[in-house]
mmCIF file of C-alpha atoms in Angstrom:
data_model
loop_
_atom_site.group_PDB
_atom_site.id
_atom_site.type_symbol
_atom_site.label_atom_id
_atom_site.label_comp_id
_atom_site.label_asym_id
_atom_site.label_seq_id
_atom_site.Cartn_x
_atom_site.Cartn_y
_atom_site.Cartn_z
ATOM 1 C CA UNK A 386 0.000 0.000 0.000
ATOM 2 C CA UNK A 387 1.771 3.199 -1.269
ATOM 3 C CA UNK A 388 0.866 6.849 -0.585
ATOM 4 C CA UNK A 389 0.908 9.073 -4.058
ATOM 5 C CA UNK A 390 -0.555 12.376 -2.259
ATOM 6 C CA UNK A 391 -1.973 13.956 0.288
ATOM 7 C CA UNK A 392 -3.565 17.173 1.336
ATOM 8 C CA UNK A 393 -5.156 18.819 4.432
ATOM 9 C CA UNK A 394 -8.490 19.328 4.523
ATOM 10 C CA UNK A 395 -10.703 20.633 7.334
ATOM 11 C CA UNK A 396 -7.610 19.745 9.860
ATOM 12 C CA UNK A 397 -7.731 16.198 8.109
ATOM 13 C CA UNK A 398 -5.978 14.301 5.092
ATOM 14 C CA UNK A 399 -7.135 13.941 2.597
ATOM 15 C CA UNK A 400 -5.123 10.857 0.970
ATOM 16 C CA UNK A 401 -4.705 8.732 -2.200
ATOM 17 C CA UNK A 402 -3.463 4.980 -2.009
ATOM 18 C CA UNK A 403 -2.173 2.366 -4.450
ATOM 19 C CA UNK A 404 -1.693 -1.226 -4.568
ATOM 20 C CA UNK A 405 -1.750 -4.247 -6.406
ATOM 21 C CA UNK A 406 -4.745 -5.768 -5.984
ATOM 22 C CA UNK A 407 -5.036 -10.036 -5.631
ATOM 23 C CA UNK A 408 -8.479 -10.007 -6.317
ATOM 24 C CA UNK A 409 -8.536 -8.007 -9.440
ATOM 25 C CA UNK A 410 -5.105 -8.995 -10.712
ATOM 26 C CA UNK A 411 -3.881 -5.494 -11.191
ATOM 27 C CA UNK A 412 -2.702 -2.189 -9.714
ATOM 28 C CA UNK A 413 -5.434 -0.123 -7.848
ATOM 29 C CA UNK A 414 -5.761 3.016 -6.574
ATOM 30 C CA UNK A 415 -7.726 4.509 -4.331
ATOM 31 C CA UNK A 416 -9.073 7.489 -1.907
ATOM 32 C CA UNK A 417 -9.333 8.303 1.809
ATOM 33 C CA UNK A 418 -10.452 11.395 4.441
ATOM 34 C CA UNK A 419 -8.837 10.768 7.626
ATOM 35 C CA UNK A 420 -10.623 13.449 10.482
ATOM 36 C CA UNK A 421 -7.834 15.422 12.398
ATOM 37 C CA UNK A 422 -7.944 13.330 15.672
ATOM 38 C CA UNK A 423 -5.948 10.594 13.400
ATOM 39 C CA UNK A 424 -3.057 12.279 14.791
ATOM 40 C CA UNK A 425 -3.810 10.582 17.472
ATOM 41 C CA UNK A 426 -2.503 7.689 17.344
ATOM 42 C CA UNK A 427 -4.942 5.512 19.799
ATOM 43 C CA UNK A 428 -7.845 7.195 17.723
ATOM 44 C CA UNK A 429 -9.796 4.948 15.195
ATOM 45 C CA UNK A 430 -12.710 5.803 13.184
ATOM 46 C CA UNK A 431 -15.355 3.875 11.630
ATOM 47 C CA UNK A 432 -15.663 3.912 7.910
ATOM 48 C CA UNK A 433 -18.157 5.000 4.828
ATOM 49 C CA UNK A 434 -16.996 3.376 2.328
ATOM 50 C CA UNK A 435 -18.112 5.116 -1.110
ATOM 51 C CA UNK A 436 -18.890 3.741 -4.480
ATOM 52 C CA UNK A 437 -18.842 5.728 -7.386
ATOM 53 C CA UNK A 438 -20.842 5.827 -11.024
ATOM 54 C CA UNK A 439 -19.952 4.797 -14.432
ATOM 55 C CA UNK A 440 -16.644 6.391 -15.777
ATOM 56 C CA UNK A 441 -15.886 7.826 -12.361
ATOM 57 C CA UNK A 442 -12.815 7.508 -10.769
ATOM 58 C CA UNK A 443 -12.219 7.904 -6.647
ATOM 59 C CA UNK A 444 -11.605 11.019 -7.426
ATOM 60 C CA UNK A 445 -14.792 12.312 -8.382
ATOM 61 C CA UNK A 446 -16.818 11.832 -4.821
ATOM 62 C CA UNK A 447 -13.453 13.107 -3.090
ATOM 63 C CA UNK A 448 -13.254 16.089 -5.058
ATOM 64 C CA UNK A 449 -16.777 17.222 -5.921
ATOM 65 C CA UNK A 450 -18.947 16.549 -3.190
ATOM 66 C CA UNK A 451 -17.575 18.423 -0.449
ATOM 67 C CA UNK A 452 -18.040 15.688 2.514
ATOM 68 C CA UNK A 453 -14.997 15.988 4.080
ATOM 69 C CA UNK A 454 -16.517 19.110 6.591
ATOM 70 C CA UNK A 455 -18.867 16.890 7.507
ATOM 71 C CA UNK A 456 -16.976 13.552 8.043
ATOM 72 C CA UNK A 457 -14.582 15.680 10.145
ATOM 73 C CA UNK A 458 -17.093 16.789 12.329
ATOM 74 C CA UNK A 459 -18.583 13.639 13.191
ATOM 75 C CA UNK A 460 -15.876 11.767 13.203
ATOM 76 C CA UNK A 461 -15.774 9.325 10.094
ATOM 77 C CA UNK A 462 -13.508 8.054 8.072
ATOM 78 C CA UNK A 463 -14.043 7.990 4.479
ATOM 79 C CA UNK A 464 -12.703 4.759 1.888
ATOM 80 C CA UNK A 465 -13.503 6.119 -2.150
ATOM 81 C CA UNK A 466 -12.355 3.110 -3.964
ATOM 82 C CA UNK A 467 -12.116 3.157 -8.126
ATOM 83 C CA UNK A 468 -14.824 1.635 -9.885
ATOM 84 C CA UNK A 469 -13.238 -0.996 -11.747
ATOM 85 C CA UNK A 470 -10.047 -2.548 -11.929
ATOM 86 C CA UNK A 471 -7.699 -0.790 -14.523
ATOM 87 C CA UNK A 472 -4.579 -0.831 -16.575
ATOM 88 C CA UNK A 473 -3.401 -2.118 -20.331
ATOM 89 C CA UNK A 474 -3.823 -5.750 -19.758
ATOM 90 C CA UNK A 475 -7.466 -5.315 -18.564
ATOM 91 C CA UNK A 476 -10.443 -5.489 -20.577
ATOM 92 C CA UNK A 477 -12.360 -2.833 -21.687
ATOM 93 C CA UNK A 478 -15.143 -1.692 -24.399
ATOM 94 C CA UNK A 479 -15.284 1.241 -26.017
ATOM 95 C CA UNK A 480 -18.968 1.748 -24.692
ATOM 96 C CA UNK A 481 -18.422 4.228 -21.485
ATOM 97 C CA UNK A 482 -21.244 1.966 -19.582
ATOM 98 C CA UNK A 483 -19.293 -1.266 -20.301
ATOM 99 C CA UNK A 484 -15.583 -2.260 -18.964
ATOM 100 C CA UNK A 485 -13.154 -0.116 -17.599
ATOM 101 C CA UNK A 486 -15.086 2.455 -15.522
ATOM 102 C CA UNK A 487 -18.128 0.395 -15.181
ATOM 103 C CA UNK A 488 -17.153 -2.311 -12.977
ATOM 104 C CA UNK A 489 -20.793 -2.587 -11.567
ATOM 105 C CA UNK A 490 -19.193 -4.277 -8.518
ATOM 106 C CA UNK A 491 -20.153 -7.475 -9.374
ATOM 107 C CA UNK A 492 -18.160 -10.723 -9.905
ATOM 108 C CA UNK A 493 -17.690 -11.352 -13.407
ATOM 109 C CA UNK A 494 -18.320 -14.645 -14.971
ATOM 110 C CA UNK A 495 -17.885 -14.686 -18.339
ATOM 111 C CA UNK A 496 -14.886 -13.873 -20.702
ATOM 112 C CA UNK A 497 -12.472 -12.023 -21.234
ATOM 113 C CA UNK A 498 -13.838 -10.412 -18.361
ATOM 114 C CA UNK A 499 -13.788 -12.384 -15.494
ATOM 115 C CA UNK A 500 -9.862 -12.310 -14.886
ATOM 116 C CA UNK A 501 -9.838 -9.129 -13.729
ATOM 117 C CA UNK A 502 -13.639 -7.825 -12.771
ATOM 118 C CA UNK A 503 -14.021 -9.089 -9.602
ATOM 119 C CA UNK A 504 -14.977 -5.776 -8.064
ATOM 120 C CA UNK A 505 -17.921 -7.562 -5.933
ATOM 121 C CA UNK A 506 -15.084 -9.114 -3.950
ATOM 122 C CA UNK A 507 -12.819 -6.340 -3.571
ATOM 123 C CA UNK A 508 -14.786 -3.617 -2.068
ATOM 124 C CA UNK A 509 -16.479 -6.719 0.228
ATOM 125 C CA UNK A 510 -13.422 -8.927 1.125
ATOM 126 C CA UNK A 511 -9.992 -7.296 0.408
ATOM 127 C CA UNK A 512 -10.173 -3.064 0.413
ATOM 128 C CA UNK A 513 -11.602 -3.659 4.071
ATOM 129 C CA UNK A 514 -9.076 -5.823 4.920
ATOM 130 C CA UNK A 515 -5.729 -3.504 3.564
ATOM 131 C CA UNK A 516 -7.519 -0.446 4.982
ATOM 132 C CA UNK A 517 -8.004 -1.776 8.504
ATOM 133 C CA UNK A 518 -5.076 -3.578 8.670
ATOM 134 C CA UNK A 519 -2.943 -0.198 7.267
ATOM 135 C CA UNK A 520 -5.290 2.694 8.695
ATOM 136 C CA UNK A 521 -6.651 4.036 11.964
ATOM 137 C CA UNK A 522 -9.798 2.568 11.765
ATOM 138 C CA UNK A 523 -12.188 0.167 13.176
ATOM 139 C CA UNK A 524 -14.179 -2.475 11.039
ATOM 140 C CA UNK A 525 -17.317 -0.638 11.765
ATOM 141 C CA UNK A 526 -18.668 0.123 8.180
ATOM 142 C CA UNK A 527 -21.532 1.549 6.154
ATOM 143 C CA UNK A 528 -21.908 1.943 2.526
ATOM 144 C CA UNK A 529 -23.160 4.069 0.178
ATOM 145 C CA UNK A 530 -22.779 5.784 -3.709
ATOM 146 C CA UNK A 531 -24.278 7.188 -6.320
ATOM 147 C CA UNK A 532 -25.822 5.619 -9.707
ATOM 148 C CA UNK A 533 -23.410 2.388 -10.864
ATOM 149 C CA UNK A 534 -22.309 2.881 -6.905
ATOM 150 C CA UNK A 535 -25.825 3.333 -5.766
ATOM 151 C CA UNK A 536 -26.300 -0.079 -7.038
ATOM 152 C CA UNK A 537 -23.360 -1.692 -5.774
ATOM 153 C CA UNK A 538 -24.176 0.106 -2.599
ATOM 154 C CA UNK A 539 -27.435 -1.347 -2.001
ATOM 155 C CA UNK A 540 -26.780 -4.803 -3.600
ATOM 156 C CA UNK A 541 -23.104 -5.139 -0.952
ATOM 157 C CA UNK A 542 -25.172 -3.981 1.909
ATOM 158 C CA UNK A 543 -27.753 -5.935 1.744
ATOM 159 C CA UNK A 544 -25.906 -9.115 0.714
ATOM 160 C CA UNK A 545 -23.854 -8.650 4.007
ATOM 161 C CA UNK A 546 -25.820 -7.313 6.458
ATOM 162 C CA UNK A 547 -23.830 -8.202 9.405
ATOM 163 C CA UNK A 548 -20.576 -5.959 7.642
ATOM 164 C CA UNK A 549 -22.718 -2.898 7.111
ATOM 165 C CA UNK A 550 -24.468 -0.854 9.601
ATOM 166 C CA UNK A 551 -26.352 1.258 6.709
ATOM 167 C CA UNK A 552 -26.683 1.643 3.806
ATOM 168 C CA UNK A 553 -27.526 4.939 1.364
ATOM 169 C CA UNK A 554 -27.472 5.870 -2.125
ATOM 170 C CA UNK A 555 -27.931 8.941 -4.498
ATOM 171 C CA UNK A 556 -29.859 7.969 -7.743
ATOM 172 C CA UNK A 557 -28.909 4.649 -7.981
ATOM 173 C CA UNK A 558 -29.849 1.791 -10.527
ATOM 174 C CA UNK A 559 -32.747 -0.258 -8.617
ATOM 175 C CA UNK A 560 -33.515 -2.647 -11.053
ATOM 176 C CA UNK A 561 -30.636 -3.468 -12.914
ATOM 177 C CA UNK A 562 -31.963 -6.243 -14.517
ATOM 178 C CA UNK A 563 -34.819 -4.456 -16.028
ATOM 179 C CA UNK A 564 -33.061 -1.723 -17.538
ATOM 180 C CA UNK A 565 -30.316 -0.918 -20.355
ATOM 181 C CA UNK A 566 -27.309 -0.210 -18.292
ATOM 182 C CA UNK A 567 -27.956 -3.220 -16.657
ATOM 183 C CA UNK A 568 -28.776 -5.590 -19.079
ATOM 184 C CA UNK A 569 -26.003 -5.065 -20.972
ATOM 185 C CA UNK A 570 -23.052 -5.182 -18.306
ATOM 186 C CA UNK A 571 -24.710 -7.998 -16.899
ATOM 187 C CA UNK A 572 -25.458 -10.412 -19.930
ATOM 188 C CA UNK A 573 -21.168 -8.940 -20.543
ATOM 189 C CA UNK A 574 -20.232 -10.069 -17.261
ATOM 190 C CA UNK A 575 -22.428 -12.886 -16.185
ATOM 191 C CA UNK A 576 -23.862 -14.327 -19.407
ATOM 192 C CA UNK A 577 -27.329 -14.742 -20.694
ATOM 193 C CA UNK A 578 -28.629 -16.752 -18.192
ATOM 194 C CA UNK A 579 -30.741 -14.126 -16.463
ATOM 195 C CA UNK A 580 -31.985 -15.895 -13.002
ATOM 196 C CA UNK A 581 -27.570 -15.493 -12.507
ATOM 197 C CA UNK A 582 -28.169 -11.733 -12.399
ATOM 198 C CA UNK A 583 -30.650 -11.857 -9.518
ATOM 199 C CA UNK A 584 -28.148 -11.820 -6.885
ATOM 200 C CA UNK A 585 -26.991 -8.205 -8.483
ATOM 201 C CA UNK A 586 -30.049 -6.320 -8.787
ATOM 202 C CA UNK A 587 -31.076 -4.666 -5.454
ATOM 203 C CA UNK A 588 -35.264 -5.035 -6.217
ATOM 204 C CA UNK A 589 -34.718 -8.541 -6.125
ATOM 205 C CA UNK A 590 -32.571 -8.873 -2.979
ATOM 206 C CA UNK A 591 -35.025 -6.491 -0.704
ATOM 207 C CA UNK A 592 -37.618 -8.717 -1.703
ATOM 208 C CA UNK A 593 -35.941 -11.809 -0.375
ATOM 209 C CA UNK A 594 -34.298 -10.438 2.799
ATOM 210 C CA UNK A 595 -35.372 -10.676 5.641
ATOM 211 C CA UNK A 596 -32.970 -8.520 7.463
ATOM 212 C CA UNK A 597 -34.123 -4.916 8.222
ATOM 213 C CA UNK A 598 -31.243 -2.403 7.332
ATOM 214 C CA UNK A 599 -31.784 1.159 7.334
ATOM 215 C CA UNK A 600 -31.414 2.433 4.068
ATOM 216 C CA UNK A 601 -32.078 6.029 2.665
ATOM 217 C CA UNK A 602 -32.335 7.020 -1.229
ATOM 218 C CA UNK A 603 -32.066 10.478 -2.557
ATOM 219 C CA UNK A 604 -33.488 10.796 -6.073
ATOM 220 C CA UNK A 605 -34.001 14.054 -8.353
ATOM 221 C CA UNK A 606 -36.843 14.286 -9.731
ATOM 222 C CA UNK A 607 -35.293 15.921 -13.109
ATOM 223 C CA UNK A 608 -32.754 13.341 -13.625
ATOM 224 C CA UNK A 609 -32.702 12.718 -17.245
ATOM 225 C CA UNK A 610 -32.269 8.633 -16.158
ATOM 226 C CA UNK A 611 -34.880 8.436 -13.782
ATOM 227 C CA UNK A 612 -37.458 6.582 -15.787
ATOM 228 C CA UNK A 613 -35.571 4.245 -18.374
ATOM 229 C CA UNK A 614 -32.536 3.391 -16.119
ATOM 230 C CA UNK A 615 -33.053 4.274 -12.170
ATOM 231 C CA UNK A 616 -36.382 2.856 -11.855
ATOM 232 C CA UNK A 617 -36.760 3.619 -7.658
ATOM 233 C CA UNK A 618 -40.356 2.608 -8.414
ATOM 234 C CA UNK A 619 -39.358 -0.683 -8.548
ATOM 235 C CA UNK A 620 -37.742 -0.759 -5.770
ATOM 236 C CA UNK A 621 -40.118 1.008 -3.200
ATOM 237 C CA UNK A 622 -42.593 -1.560 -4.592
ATOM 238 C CA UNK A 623 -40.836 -4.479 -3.289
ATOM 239 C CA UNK A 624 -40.368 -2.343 0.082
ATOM 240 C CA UNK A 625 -43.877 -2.008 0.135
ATOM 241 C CA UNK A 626 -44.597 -5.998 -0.558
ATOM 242 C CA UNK A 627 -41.683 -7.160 1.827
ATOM 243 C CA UNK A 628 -43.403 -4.323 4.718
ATOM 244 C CA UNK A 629 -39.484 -3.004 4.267
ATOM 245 C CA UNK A 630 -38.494 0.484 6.691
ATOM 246 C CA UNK A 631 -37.380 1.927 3.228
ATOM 247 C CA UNK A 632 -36.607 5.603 3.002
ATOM 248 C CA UNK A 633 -36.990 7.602 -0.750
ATOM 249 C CA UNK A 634 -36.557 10.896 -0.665
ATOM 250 C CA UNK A 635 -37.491 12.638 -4.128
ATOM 251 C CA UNK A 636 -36.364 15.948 -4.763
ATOM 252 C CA UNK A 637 -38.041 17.761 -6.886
ATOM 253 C CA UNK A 638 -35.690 20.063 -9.441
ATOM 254 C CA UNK A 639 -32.172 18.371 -8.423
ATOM 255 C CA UNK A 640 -30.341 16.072 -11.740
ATOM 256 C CA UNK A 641 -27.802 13.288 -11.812
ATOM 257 C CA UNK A 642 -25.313 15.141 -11.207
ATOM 258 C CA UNK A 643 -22.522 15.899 -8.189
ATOM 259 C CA UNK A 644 -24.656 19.230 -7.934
ATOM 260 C CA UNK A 645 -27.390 16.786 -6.308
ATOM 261 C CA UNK A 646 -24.970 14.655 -4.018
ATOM 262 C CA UNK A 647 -23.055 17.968 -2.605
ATOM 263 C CA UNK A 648 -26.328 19.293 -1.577
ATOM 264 C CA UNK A 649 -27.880 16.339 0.476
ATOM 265 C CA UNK A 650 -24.479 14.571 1.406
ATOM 266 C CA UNK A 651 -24.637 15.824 4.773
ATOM 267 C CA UNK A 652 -28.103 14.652 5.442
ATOM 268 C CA UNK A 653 -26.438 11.069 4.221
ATOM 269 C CA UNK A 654 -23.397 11.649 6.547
ATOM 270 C CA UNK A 655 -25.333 12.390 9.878
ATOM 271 C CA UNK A 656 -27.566 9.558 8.794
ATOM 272 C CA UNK A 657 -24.832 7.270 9.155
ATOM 273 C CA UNK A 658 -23.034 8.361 11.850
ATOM 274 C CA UNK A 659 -26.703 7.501 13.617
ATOM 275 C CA UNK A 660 -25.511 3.650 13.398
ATOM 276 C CA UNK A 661 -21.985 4.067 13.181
ATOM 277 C CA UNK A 662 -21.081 5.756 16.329
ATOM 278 C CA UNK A 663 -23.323 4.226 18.582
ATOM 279 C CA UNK A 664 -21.740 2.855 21.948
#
């Protein structure tokens, strides 16, 4: 694990890692916000970790969304991982929703992609793991993300329940299965046998579960993927069915965009730091 920069920011760092990743067969990178007291050296913090949207980076959350104030204040570490693994010996497409970029954290299946897209397993199993082991902080976690990361927020937490205290997303993909973001990564990744893609599509999982996670959703109502790709309907339906605590919030004016996520990340932060700094 090797630092490539740093910065202060709100009496914190704000740092970038990078490593060569087992599960993914390649060299990652990736972001963190340590809060001030981590000068401290008996000081640990419990983690959000973040997951990003297609052709994002860990940059983008780090750099656009301005929660570092906030994370300071309470008290929380943040872990921005990429969103797929990288690099020249990887596979890619030349479609922006398809290879490098658009990971989808899932575990590929199918070639030539499952050699290196294992993202499912790296944000679950082995980023935890190096971050923990290398950082000041404890293995209390929640998750959350935006879009592609909304998705792999909601599908992570509520495939492991016991890792994740909570779980939120901005404008994620509900229904992945149902839409055309999802139907093409997935029938790329995982093949054409459709009842495979279940365990990746959020809808499907809250219908099943039958733990009860708090999860919160922030969706503009002007964002120009809402209908075709986003589909929360879907998933406040099976809420609904399953008698699910889910919480959509739908905000009426706000777009896709980082716009959306600066304005209401707070309101995600604080609603974290409600599970993960409990006694």
């Amino acid at each position: 694990m090797k630092l490539i920069s740093e910065t202060k920011a709100f009496d914190g760092r704000q740092q970038r890692f990078e490593h060569q990743s087992t599960t993914l067969d390649c060299t990652m990178r990736f972001s963190v916000f340590l809060p001030s007291q981590a000068e401290n050296k008996a000081q640990r913090f419990p983690v959000l970790y973040w997951l990003s949207g297609l052709t994002c980076t860990d940059e983008n959350f780090s750099q656009k969304a301005g929660a570092q104030r906030m994370a300071a204040e309470l008290g929380i570490a943040l872990v921005i991982p990429d969103t797929s693994p990288r690099g020249d010996e990887v596979a890619d497409d030349e479609g922006y929703d398809l290879g490098q970029g658009a990971g989808f954290y899932l575990n590929a299946t199918q070639l030539p992609w499952k050699q290196h897209y294992r993202m499912y397993d790296y944000i679950v199993d082995e980023l935890p793991a190096l971050v923990e082991a290398e950082l000041p902080v404890t293995n209390r976690r929640a998750i959350s993300g935006h879009s592609m990361g909304g998705h792999g927020a909601l599908v992570i937490g509520l495939r492991n329940p016991e890792r994740y205290s909570s779980i939120s997303a901005f404008s994620p993909i509900c229904n992945p299965i149902s839409c055309p973001w999802g139907e093409k990564a997935f029938g790329a990744y995982l093949g054409a046998e459709r009842q495979t893609w279940e365990e990746y599509d959020a809808t499907v999982l809250l219908s099943r579960t039958t733990e009860r996670q708090p999860i919160l959703i922030s969706q503009g109502e002007n964002d120009e993927f809402l209908e075709q790709q986003l589909k929360p309907n879907a998933l406040e339906t099976a809420a609904e069915a399953a008698e699910y605590p889910l919480k959509v919030e739908h905000h009426a004016g706000y777009d896709h965009s980082y716009y959306f996520i600066a304005t209401f990340i707070e309101q995600h932060l604080r609603f974290h730091a409600d599970f993960l700094l409990k006694p």
